[in-house]
GROMACS .gro file of C-alpha atoms in nm:
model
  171
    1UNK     CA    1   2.450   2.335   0.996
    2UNK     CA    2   2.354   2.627   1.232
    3UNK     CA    3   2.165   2.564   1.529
    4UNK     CA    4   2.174   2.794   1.880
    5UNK     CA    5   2.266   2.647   2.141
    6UNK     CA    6   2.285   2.793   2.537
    7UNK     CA    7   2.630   2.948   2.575
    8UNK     CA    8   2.639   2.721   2.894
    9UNK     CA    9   2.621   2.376   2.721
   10UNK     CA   10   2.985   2.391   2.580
   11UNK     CA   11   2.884   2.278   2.256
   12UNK     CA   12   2.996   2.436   2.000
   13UNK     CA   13   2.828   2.434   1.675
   14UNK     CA   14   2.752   2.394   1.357
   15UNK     CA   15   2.869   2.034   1.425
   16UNK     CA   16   3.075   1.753   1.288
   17UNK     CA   17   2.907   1.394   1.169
   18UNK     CA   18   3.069   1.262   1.440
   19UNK     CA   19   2.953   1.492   1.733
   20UNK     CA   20   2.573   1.460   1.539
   21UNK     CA   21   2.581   1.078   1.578
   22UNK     CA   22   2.706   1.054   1.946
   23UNK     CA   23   2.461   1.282   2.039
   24UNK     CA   24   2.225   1.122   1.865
   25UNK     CA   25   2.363   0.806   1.992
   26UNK     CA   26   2.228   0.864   2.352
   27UNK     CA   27   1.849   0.819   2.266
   28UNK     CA   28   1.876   0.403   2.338
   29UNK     CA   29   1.706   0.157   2.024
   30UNK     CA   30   1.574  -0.131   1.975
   31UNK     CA   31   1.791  -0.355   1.744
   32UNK     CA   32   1.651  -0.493   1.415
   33UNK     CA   33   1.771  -0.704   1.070
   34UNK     CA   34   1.712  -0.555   0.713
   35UNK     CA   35   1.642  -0.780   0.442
   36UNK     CA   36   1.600  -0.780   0.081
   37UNK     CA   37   1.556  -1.086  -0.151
   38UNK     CA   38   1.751  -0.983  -0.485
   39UNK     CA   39   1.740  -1.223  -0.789
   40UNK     CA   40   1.711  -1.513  -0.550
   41UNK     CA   41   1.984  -1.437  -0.341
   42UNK     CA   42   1.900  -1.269  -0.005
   43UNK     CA   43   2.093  -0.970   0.186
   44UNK     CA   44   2.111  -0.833   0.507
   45UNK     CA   45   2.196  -0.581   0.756
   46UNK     CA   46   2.180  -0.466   1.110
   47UNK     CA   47   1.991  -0.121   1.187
   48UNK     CA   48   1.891   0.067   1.445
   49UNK     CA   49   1.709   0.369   1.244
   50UNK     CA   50   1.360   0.149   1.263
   51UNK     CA   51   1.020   0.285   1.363
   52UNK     CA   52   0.640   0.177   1.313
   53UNK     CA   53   0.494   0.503   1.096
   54UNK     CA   54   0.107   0.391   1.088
   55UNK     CA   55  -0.153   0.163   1.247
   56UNK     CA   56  -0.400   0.208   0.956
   57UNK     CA   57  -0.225   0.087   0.641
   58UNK     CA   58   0.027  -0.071   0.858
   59UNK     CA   59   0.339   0.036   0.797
   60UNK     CA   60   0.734   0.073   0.895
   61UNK     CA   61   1.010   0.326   0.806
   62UNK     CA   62   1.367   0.209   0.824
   63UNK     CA   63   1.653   0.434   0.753
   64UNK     CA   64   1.897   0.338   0.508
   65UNK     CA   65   2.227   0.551   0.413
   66UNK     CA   66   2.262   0.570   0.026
   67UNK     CA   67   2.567   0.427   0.012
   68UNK     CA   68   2.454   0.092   0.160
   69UNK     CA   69   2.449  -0.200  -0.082
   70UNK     CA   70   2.096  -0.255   0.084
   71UNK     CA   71   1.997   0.107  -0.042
   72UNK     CA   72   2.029  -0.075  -0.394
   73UNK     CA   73   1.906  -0.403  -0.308
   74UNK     CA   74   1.554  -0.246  -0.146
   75UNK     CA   75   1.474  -0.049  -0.397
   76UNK     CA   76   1.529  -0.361  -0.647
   77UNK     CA   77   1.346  -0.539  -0.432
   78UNK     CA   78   1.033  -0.321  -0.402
   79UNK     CA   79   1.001  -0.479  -0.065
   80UNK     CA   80   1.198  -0.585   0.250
   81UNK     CA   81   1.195  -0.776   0.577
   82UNK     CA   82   1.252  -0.648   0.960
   83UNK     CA   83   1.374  -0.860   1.185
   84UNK     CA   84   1.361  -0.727   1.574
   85UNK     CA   85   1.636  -0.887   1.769
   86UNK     CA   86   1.620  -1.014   2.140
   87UNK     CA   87   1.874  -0.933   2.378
   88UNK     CA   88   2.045  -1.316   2.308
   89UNK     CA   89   2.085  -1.225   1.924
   90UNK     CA   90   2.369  -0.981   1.984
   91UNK     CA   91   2.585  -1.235   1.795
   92UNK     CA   92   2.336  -1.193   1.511
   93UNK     CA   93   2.336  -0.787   1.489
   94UNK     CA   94   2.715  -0.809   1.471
   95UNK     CA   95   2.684  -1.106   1.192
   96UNK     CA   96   2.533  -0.812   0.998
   97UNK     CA   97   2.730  -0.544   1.073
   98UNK     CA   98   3.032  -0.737   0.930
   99UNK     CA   99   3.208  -0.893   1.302
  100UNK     CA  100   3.064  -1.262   1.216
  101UNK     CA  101   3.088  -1.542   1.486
  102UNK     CA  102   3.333  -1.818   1.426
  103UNK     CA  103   3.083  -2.049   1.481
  104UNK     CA  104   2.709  -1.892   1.538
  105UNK     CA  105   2.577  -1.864   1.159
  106UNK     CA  106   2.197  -1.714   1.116
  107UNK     CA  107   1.939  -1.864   0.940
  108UNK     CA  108   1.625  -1.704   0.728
  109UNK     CA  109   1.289  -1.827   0.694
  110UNK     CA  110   1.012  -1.682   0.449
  111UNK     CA  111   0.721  -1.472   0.524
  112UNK     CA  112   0.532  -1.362   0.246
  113UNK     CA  113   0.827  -1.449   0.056
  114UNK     CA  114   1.045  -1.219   0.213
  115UNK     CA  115   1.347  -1.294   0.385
  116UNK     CA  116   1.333  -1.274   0.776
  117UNK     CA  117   1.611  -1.399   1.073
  118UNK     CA  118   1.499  -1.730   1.230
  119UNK     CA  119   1.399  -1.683   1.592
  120UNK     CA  120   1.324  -1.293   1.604
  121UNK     CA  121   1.107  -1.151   1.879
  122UNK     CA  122   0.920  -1.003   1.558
  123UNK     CA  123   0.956  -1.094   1.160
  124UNK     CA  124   0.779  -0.853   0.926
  125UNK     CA  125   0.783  -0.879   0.552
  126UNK     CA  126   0.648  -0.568   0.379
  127UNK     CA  127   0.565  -0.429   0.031
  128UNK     CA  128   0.804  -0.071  -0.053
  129UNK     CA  129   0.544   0.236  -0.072
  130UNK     CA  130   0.767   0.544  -0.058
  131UNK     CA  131   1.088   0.641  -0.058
  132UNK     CA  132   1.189   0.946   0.067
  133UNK     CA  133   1.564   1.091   0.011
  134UNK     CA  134   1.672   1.245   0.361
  135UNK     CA  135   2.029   1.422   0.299
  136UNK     CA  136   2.268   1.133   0.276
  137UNK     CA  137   2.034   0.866   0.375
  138UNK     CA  138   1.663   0.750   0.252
  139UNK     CA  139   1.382   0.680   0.444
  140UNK     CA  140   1.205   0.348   0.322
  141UNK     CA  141   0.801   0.316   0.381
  142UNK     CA  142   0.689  -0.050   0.389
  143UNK     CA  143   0.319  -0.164   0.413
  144UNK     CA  144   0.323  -0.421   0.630
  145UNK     CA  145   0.222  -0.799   0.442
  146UNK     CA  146   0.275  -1.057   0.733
  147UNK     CA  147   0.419  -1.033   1.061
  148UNK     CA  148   0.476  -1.301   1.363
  149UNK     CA  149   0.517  -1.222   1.702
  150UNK     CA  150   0.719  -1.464   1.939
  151UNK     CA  151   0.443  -1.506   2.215
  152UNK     CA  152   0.667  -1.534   2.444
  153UNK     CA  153   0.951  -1.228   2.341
  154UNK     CA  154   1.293  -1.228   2.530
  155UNK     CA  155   1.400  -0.889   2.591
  156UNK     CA  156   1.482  -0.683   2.314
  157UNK     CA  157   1.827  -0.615   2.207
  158UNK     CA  158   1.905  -0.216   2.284
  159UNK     CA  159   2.191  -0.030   2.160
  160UNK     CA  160   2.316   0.287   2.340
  161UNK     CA  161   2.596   0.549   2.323
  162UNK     CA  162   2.727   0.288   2.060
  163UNK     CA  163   2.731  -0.023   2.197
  164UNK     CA  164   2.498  -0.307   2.314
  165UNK     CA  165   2.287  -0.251   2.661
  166UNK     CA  166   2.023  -0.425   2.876
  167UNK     CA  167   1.678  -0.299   2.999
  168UNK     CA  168   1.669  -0.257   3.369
  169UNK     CA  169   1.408  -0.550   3.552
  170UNK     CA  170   1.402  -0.724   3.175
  171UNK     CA  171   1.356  -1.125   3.237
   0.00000   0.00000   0.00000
């Protein structure tokens, strides 16, 4: 990678992985759950590379790194969930990111027949339209099938410079 960069920044360049993601670290996200139903059996994992990509078809991106068993298990799938965690589902994230709770255990429910986390500020099962590779990760285009709303959302759960963080004034 060569990029310019001021001479007063410090920063030298091209960069490692590491340096990338911390920097890239410091834009704050929203927190959601991957899913895939495989052959009956359903998967999951925490992400935060999640954004809405159009309002007319519907649809969501999420960005999954190839090596992922979820990289598979979507594009078996031909379709996956999004679950977007509130702030009191921390426990949850970290279920899927492989630091499970000794006692806390979550549970799916089915929308659209797609696998979404029980009690998400928002649960959206989707179809798989494109998939586009993106160096070592690919970028997964859902249409959006069904998706519920809590009407009354706690705040979200944000993650920032690599760890878990709260919205300022957030109920």
């Amino acid at each position: 990678m060569s990029l310019t960069v001021a001479p007063e920044s410090g920063v030298t360049l091209p960069c490692t992985s590491r340096e990338f993601r911390n920097a890239m670290g410091q834009f704050a996200t929203g927190v959601v759950v991957v899913t895939a139903n495989t052959e009956g059996e359903v998967h999951a994992m925490t992400a935060n590379s999640f954004m809405s990509g159009s309002l007319e078809p519907p649809l969501v991106l999420v960005s999954i790194a190839k090596s992922a068993k979820m990289h598979e298990r979507i594009t078996k799938a031909q379709s996956f969930g999004i679950s977007i965690l509130a702030q009191d589902q921390e426990w949850c994230s970290n279920h899927f990111a492989g630091k499970t709770h000794p006692v806390l255990v979550p549970n799916f429910v089915q929308l659209e027949h797609i696998p979404v986390v029980e009690g998400a500020n928002v649960q959206v099962a989707t179809v798989l339209r494109h998939a586009y590779e993106c160096g070592d990760h690919t970028l997964f285009v859902g249409e959006v099938t069904a998706l519920v709303q809590d009407q009354g959302p706690a705040p979200p759960l944000v993650f920032h410079a690599g760890k878990y963080a709260a919205i300022a004034g957030a109920n």
